[in-house]
């Protein structure tokens, strides 16, 4: 026990040193579990270690799209999914080492701050710390003790209304004179409330919470579902559903072919899963909905209000409107007007010495250059079509 304590202290010292070197202007150094201390010996095995606890996962390909009108083709089980590597369940990506390290966030409110997360959900406190009732590692005397104060001789004296934790005798718990109800605990002197993971209900007192909800099952303990007869849990999923062959992520199968989506999600035929839903499809397809109500805008677009809108670097002026990335349109015709400004009649007016050519303002000398490549000729052909419907077409009632 002693030698473990000593080596821990040494490790801590090293870790602090490493962090101070890495972050010269660091705030108070903080001790997280499993600090990575690279050494020469380690670099060889590093690559191998990085592969550990990696799992494959399929993610809808729409989440990868960054440009409008260029959907990705997935490399997963269907073209609508990408197969990527992620940390397996119970592990998380360490932001410094990029390795997958055990995750203690489910069992420890501060993810094993002041301790080592040895395995998923197994937090071991550093020496001089103790696990409190909620799984957090807290200081012990002589530094401090929760709910009390330290005597010089190293014992913890509880504040009035608190009693020493019976098991560890290293911190104080609030005391409630009468016993708390089921799934309740004493949260302050004389005050009972639901234990973590439980919620108060009007009729049944404190009831466990399961997120996502259990579907065709009953929540019997925090995040533990018991399925109704005839319903099953698929591997890696904690929701009870009918047997089915559709993915139905973010939902649960009602029957063999019917997927019931969670609130904020909508069924998508391509992925056979529920995808998050955003107002107006993020501005009529100018972005990707990555979580319910959260858009990630495509390149050249920006988020405004509920959706994504094309972004023009310059101002389009009082008579113009940003129609496409860096392309203003003049109101009301929506005639395109690159490098010009829109006049009150909705026409593109060019700076002195330039002429309006299809969709832009050009110096006479630039005119010839514009048509040299095929790509450009194609562009102008398309633009002519657009200008025809924007301006001329409306006289013939075509648009
Ligand atoms: C599939 O594509 C994704 C996204 O481009 C990439 O990260 C991943 O490595 C690819 N997976 C395979 C198995 O090729
Ligand atoms: C520590 O000091 C307090 C206050 O003087 C005393 O009540 C307590 O018995 C002492 N504990 C030990 C283990 O000596
Ligand atoms: C399904 O995929 C097709 C082909 O990629 C695409 O055209 C269509 O918009 C997709 N449907 C939905 C609802 O995303
Ligand atoms: C005209 O527009 C193009 C494309 O937006 C830009 O690269 C260029 O700098 C502009 N020229 C002038 C004179 O504003």
Short mmCIF file of C-alpha atoms in Angstrom, two decimals, residues 58-353:
data_model
loop_
_atom_site.label_atom_id
_atom_site.label_comp_id
_atom_site.label_asym_id
_atom_site.label_seq_id
_atom_site.Cartn_x
_atom_site.Cartn_y
_atom_site.Cartn_z
CA UNK A 58 -21.53 3.51 -38.84
CA UNK A 59 -22.53 7.14 -39.03
CA UNK A 60 -25.05 8.60 -41.50
CA UNK A 61 -23.07 10.09 -44.34
CA UNK A 62 -25.07 13.33 -44.33
CA UNK A 63 -23.21 14.39 -41.19
CA UNK A 64 -19.97 14.52 -43.20
CA UNK A 65 -21.26 16.78 -45.95
CA UNK A 66 -19.63 20.22 -45.90
CA UNK A 67 -20.63 21.62 -49.30
CA UNK A 68 -24.01 22.23 -50.76
CA UNK A 69 -25.03 19.92 -53.62
CA UNK A 70 -22.13 17.52 -53.11
CA UNK A 71 -23.42 14.63 -51.04
CA UNK A 72 -20.87 12.04 -49.93
CA UNK A 73 -20.98 8.41 -50.93
CA UNK A 74 -20.61 6.28 -47.85
CA UNK A 75 -18.12 3.43 -47.36
CA UNK A 76 -20.28 1.59 -44.83
CA UNK A 77 -22.85 -1.17 -45.14
CA UNK A 78 -24.82 1.03 -47.56
CA UNK A 79 -23.83 4.20 -49.42
CA UNK A 80 -25.75 6.20 -46.82
CA UNK A 81 -23.30 5.33 -44.04
CA UNK A 82 -19.62 5.94 -43.42
CA UNK A 83 -17.80 3.39 -41.32
CA UNK A 84 -15.52 5.14 -38.86
CA UNK A 85 -13.44 4.16 -35.85
CA UNK A 86 -14.54 5.42 -32.49
CA UNK A 87 -13.70 4.56 -28.90
CA UNK A 88 -15.68 1.54 -27.72
CA UNK A 89 -18.50 1.87 -25.24
CA UNK A 90 -17.10 2.83 -21.85
CA UNK A 91 -14.07 4.59 -23.35
CA UNK A 92 -13.52 8.16 -24.46
CA UNK A 93 -10.93 9.91 -26.63
CA UNK A 94 -8.29 11.59 -24.49
CA UNK A 95 -7.85 15.08 -25.94
CA UNK A 96 -4.08 15.09 -25.35
CA UNK A 97 -2.92 11.61 -26.30
CA UNK A 98 -5.84 10.84 -28.68
CA UNK A 99 -5.93 7.35 -27.22
CA UNK A 100 -9.13 5.73 -26.07
CA UNK A 101 -9.07 5.80 -22.29
CA UNK A 102 -11.57 4.36 -19.82
CA UNK A 103 -14.50 6.65 -19.15
CA UNK A 104 -15.71 7.18 -15.61
CA UNK A 105 -18.28 9.88 -16.32
CA UNK A 106 -21.20 7.55 -15.65
CA UNK A 107 -20.08 6.60 -12.16
CA UNK A 108 -18.29 9.75 -11.10
CA UNK A 109 -19.91 13.19 -11.33
CA UNK A 110 -16.64 14.91 -12.28
CA UNK A 111 -15.29 12.04 -14.39
CA UNK A 112 -12.78 10.90 -11.79
CA UNK A 113 -11.17 14.26 -11.26
CA UNK A 114 -8.50 13.67 -8.56
CA UNK A 115 -8.36 9.97 -9.29
CA UNK A 116 -7.34 7.32 -11.83
CA UNK A 117 -10.08 5.96 -14.04
CA UNK A 118 -8.80 2.38 -14.11
CA UNK A 119 -11.55 0.80 -16.18
CA UNK A 120 -14.94 1.95 -17.45
CA UNK A 121 -16.81 3.17 -14.39
CA UNK A 122 -13.98 2.25 -11.96
CA UNK A 123 -12.50 5.34 -10.41
CA UNK A 124 -9.67 5.00 -7.89
CA UNK A 125 -9.02 8.11 -5.90
CA UNK A 126 -5.48 9.44 -5.50
CA UNK A 127 -3.90 9.05 -2.07
CA UNK A 128 -5.22 11.71 0.31
CA UNK A 129 -8.58 11.67 -1.45
CA UNK A 130 -11.68 9.63 -0.68
CA UNK A 131 -14.73 8.68 -2.73
CA UNK A 132 -17.80 10.42 -1.39
CA UNK A 133 -21.39 9.16 -1.58
CA UNK A 134 -21.71 10.40 -5.19
CA UNK A 135 -18.50 8.85 -6.42
CA UNK A 136 -16.42 12.03 -6.50
CA UNK A 137 -12.88 12.01 -5.09
CA UNK A 138 -12.71 14.64 -2.35
CA UNK A 139 -9.90 15.87 -0.10
CA UNK A 140 -9.36 14.32 3.30
CA UNK A 141 -7.78 15.75 6.41
CA UNK A 142 -5.40 17.41 7.04
CA UNK A 143 -6.35 19.44 3.89
CA UNK A 144 -10.11 19.47 4.36
CA UNK A 145 -13.08 17.22 4.95
CA UNK A 146 -16.50 17.55 3.33
CA UNK A 147 -19.21 18.70 5.74
CA UNK A 148 -16.75 19.35 8.56
CA UNK A 149 -13.31 20.66 9.43
CA UNK A 150 -9.97 19.07 10.23
CA UNK A 151 -8.37 18.98 13.64
CA UNK A 152 -4.60 19.38 13.78
CA UNK A 153 -4.31 15.71 14.81
CA UNK A 154 -5.81 14.76 11.43
CA UNK A 155 -9.34 13.77 12.36
CA UNK A 156 -12.46 15.22 10.77
CA UNK A 157 -14.99 17.00 13.02
CA UNK A 158 -18.43 17.31 11.42
CA UNK A 159 -20.45 20.51 11.31
CA UNK A 160 -23.75 20.47 13.25
CA UNK A 161 -26.34 18.47 11.31
CA UNK A 162 -23.65 16.22 9.76
CA UNK A 163 -22.31 12.84 10.83
CA UNK A 164 -19.10 11.03 9.95
CA UNK A 165 -19.42 8.62 7.03
CA UNK A 166 -19.66 5.27 8.77
CA UNK A 167 -17.53 3.34 6.32
CA UNK A 168 -14.55 5.62 5.66
CA UNK A 169 -14.78 8.01 8.66
CA UNK A 170 -13.04 10.53 6.40
CA UNK A 171 -15.88 12.89 5.49
CA UNK A 172 -19.28 13.92 6.83
CA UNK A 173 -22.73 13.21 5.44
CA UNK A 174 -25.78 15.32 6.22
CA UNK A 175 -28.00 13.78 8.86
CA UNK A 176 -31.74 13.27 8.56
CA UNK A 177 -33.53 12.42 11.81
CA UNK A 178 -36.15 10.21 10.15
CA UNK A 179 -35.22 7.65 7.50
CA UNK A 180 -35.59 8.82 3.88
CA UNK A 181 -38.06 7.10 1.51
CA UNK A 182 -37.12 4.50 -1.07
CA UNK A 183 -34.67 5.78 -3.74
CA UNK A 184 -34.20 8.83 -1.55
CA UNK A 185 -31.22 10.07 0.35
CA UNK A 186 -30.40 12.72 2.90
CA UNK A 187 -29.12 15.65 0.81
CA UNK A 188 -28.88 18.30 3.54
CA UNK A 189 -29.47 18.26 7.30
CA UNK A 190 -33.09 17.17 7.77
CA UNK A 191 -33.82 17.14 4.02
CA UNK A 192 -34.48 14.04 1.92
CA UNK A 193 -34.54 14.08 -1.89
CA UNK A 194 -34.33 11.61 -4.78
CA UNK A 195 -31.01 9.83 -5.21
CA UNK A 196 -29.03 10.66 -8.37
CA UNK A 197 -30.58 8.92 -11.39
CA UNK A 198 -34.07 9.17 -9.89
CA UNK A 199 -36.80 11.75 -10.42
CA UNK A 200 -39.74 12.64 -8.21
CA UNK A 201 -43.16 11.74 -9.60
CA UNK A 202 -46.52 12.77 -8.17
CA UNK A 203 -47.92 9.29 -7.54
CA UNK A 204 -44.95 6.97 -7.17
CA UNK A 205 -42.32 9.01 -5.36
CA UNK A 206 -38.78 8.77 -6.73
CA UNK A 207 -38.60 6.77 -9.96
CA UNK A 208 -35.51 5.77 -11.94
CA UNK A 209 -34.68 7.69 -15.14
CA UNK A 210 -33.68 5.91 -18.33
CA UNK A 211 -32.30 7.98 -21.23
CA UNK A 212 -33.30 7.31 -23.93
CA UNK A 213 -36.57 5.97 -22.63
CA UNK A 214 -37.06 2.21 -22.62
CA UNK A 215 -39.49 1.93 -25.53
CA UNK A 216 -41.37 -1.34 -24.96
CA UNK A 217 -39.96 -1.86 -21.51
CA UNK A 218 -39.88 -0.63 -17.97
CA UNK A 219 -37.16 1.48 -16.41
CA UNK A 220 -36.24 -0.57 -13.34
CA UNK A 221 -33.09 1.30 -12.25
CA UNK A 222 -31.20 4.31 -13.64
CA UNK A 223 -30.53 3.52 -17.33
CA UNK A 224 -31.58 -0.09 -16.89
CA UNK A 225 -34.54 -1.28 -18.96
CA UNK A 226 -36.49 -4.48 -18.50
CA UNK A 227 -38.32 -5.44 -21.68
CA UNK A 228 -41.99 -6.37 -21.88
CA UNK A 229 -42.56 -9.97 -23.03
CA UNK A 230 -41.93 -10.35 -26.77
CA UNK A 231 -39.59 -7.37 -27.01
CA UNK A 232 -35.81 -7.39 -27.14
CA UNK A 233 -32.71 -5.28 -26.63
CA UNK A 234 -30.24 -5.29 -29.51
CA UNK A 235 -26.51 -5.48 -28.71
CA UNK A 236 -25.02 -2.16 -27.60
CA UNK A 237 -28.47 -0.64 -27.22
CA UNK A 238 -30.52 0.01 -24.15
CA UNK A 239 -33.99 0.24 -25.64
CA UNK A 240 -36.71 -2.43 -25.81
CA UNK A 241 -38.21 -2.93 -29.25
CA UNK A 242 -39.80 -5.38 -31.64
CA UNK A 243 -37.50 -7.60 -33.67
CA UNK A 244 -36.75 -5.80 -36.94
CA UNK A 245 -34.13 -5.44 -39.65
CA UNK A 246 -34.06 -1.67 -39.98
CA UNK A 247 -31.47 0.38 -38.14
CA UNK A 248 -33.92 2.65 -36.31
CA UNK A 249 -31.15 4.58 -34.51
CA UNK A 250 -32.58 7.28 -32.22
CA UNK A 251 -35.82 5.37 -32.05
CA UNK A 252 -37.21 1.90 -31.47
CA UNK A 253 -38.92 -0.61 -33.71
CA UNK A 254 -42.66 -0.78 -33.15
CA UNK A 255 -42.96 -3.75 -35.45
CA UNK A 256 -40.81 -5.51 -38.01
CA UNK A 257 -40.91 -2.59 -40.43
CA UNK A 258 -42.03 0.39 -38.40
CA UNK A 259 -39.62 2.63 -36.54
CA UNK A 260 -40.87 5.02 -33.91
CA UNK A 261 -38.55 8.04 -33.64
CA UNK A 262 -37.60 9.85 -30.49
CA UNK A 263 -38.78 13.42 -30.10
CA UNK A 264 -36.76 15.80 -32.29
CA UNK A 265 -35.97 13.09 -34.87
CA UNK A 266 -37.60 12.10 -38.13
CA UNK A 267 -37.49 8.78 -39.96
CA UNK A 268 -35.20 8.72 -43.00
CA UNK A 269 -35.79 6.04 -45.62
CA UNK A 270 -32.21 6.04 -46.91
CA UNK A 271 -30.55 5.24 -43.59
CA UNK A 272 -33.60 3.43 -42.14
CA UNK A 273 -32.85 5.47 -39.04
CA UNK A 274 -34.14 8.54 -37.29
CA UNK A 275 -32.16 11.68 -38.12
CA UNK A 276 -32.34 14.93 -36.17
CA UNK A 277 -34.88 17.47 -37.31
CA UNK A 278 -34.29 21.22 -37.77
CA UNK A 279 -36.70 24.04 -38.63
CA UNK A 280 -36.98 24.54 -42.42
CA UNK A 281 -34.33 21.87 -43.11
CA UNK A 282 -31.59 24.34 -42.02
CA UNK A 283 -32.71 27.00 -44.51
CA UNK A 284 -33.88 24.73 -47.35
CA UNK A 285 -30.80 22.59 -47.57
CA UNK A 286 -28.10 25.20 -46.86
CA UNK A 287 -26.74 23.12 -44.01
CA UNK A 288 -26.88 19.78 -42.19
CA UNK A 289 -29.04 19.17 -39.18
CA UNK A 290 -26.59 17.52 -36.77
CA UNK A 291 -28.77 17.43 -33.63
CA UNK A 292 -32.39 18.36 -32.99
CA UNK A 293 -32.60 22.09 -33.78
CA UNK A 294 -28.85 22.41 -34.41
CA UNK A 295 -27.60 23.19 -37.94
CA UNK A 296 -24.07 23.06 -39.29
CA UNK A 297 -24.01 25.38 -42.28
CA UNK A 298 -22.37 24.44 -45.57
CA UNK A 299 -19.30 26.34 -46.79
CA UNK A 300 -20.15 29.86 -47.90
CA UNK A 301 -23.18 29.95 -45.63
CA UNK A 302 -23.78 31.27 -42.16
CA UNK A 303 -26.30 30.61 -39.43
CA UNK A 304 -28.88 33.31 -38.90
CA UNK A 305 -32.18 32.90 -37.11
CA UNK A 306 -33.24 29.30 -37.43
CA UNK A 307 -31.38 28.35 -40.57
CA UNK A 308 -28.37 28.79 -42.81
CA UNK A 309 -28.16 31.53 -45.39
CA UNK A 310 -25.66 32.29 -48.16
CA UNK A 311 -22.92 34.66 -47.06
CA UNK A 312 -21.72 37.66 -49.09
CA UNK A 313 -18.44 39.16 -47.94
CA UNK A 314 -19.43 42.66 -49.02
CA UNK A 315 -22.75 44.33 -48.40
CA UNK A 316 -25.41 43.82 -51.03
CA UNK A 317 -26.81 47.26 -50.30
CA UNK A 318 -30.38 48.37 -49.61
CA UNK A 319 -31.64 47.14 -52.97
CA UNK A 320 -29.80 43.84 -53.02
CA UNK A 321 -29.99 40.46 -51.38
CA UNK A 322 -27.31 37.83 -50.83
CA UNK A 323 -28.57 35.06 -53.12
CA UNK A 324 -25.67 32.62 -53.21
CA UNK A 325 -22.25 32.61 -51.52
CA UNK A 326 -20.65 35.93 -52.54
CA UNK A 327 -23.33 36.64 -55.14
CA UNK A 328 -25.75 39.50 -54.61
CA UNK A 329 -29.03 39.62 -56.43
CA UNK A 330 -30.87 42.83 -57.22
CA UNK A 331 -34.44 43.23 -56.01
CA UNK A 332 -37.02 42.50 -57.27
CA UNK A 333 -35.61 40.78 -60.37
CA UNK A 334 -32.83 38.96 -58.46
CA UNK A 335 -30.49 39.72 -61.35
CA UNK A 336 -27.01 38.66 -60.31
CA UNK A 337 -24.55 41.48 -59.73
CA UNK A 338 -20.97 40.52 -58.94
CA UNK A 339 -18.71 43.45 -58.05
CA UNK A 340 -21.49 45.96 -58.67
CA UNK A 341 -24.31 47.41 -56.65
CA UNK A 342 -28.03 47.28 -57.11
CA UNK A 343 -29.92 50.44 -58.00
CA UNK A 344 -33.41 51.31 -56.83
CA UNK A 345 -34.92 49.78 -59.99
CA UNK A 346 -33.38 46.44 -59.23
CA UNK A 347 -30.70 46.66 -61.89
CA UNK A 348 -27.06 45.97 -61.50
CA UNK A 349 -25.07 49.14 -61.74
CA UNK A 350 -21.37 48.85 -62.31
CA UNK A 351 -18.51 51.04 -61.13
CA UNK A 352 -17.44 53.74 -63.61
CA UNK A 353 -15.64 52.32 -66.62
#
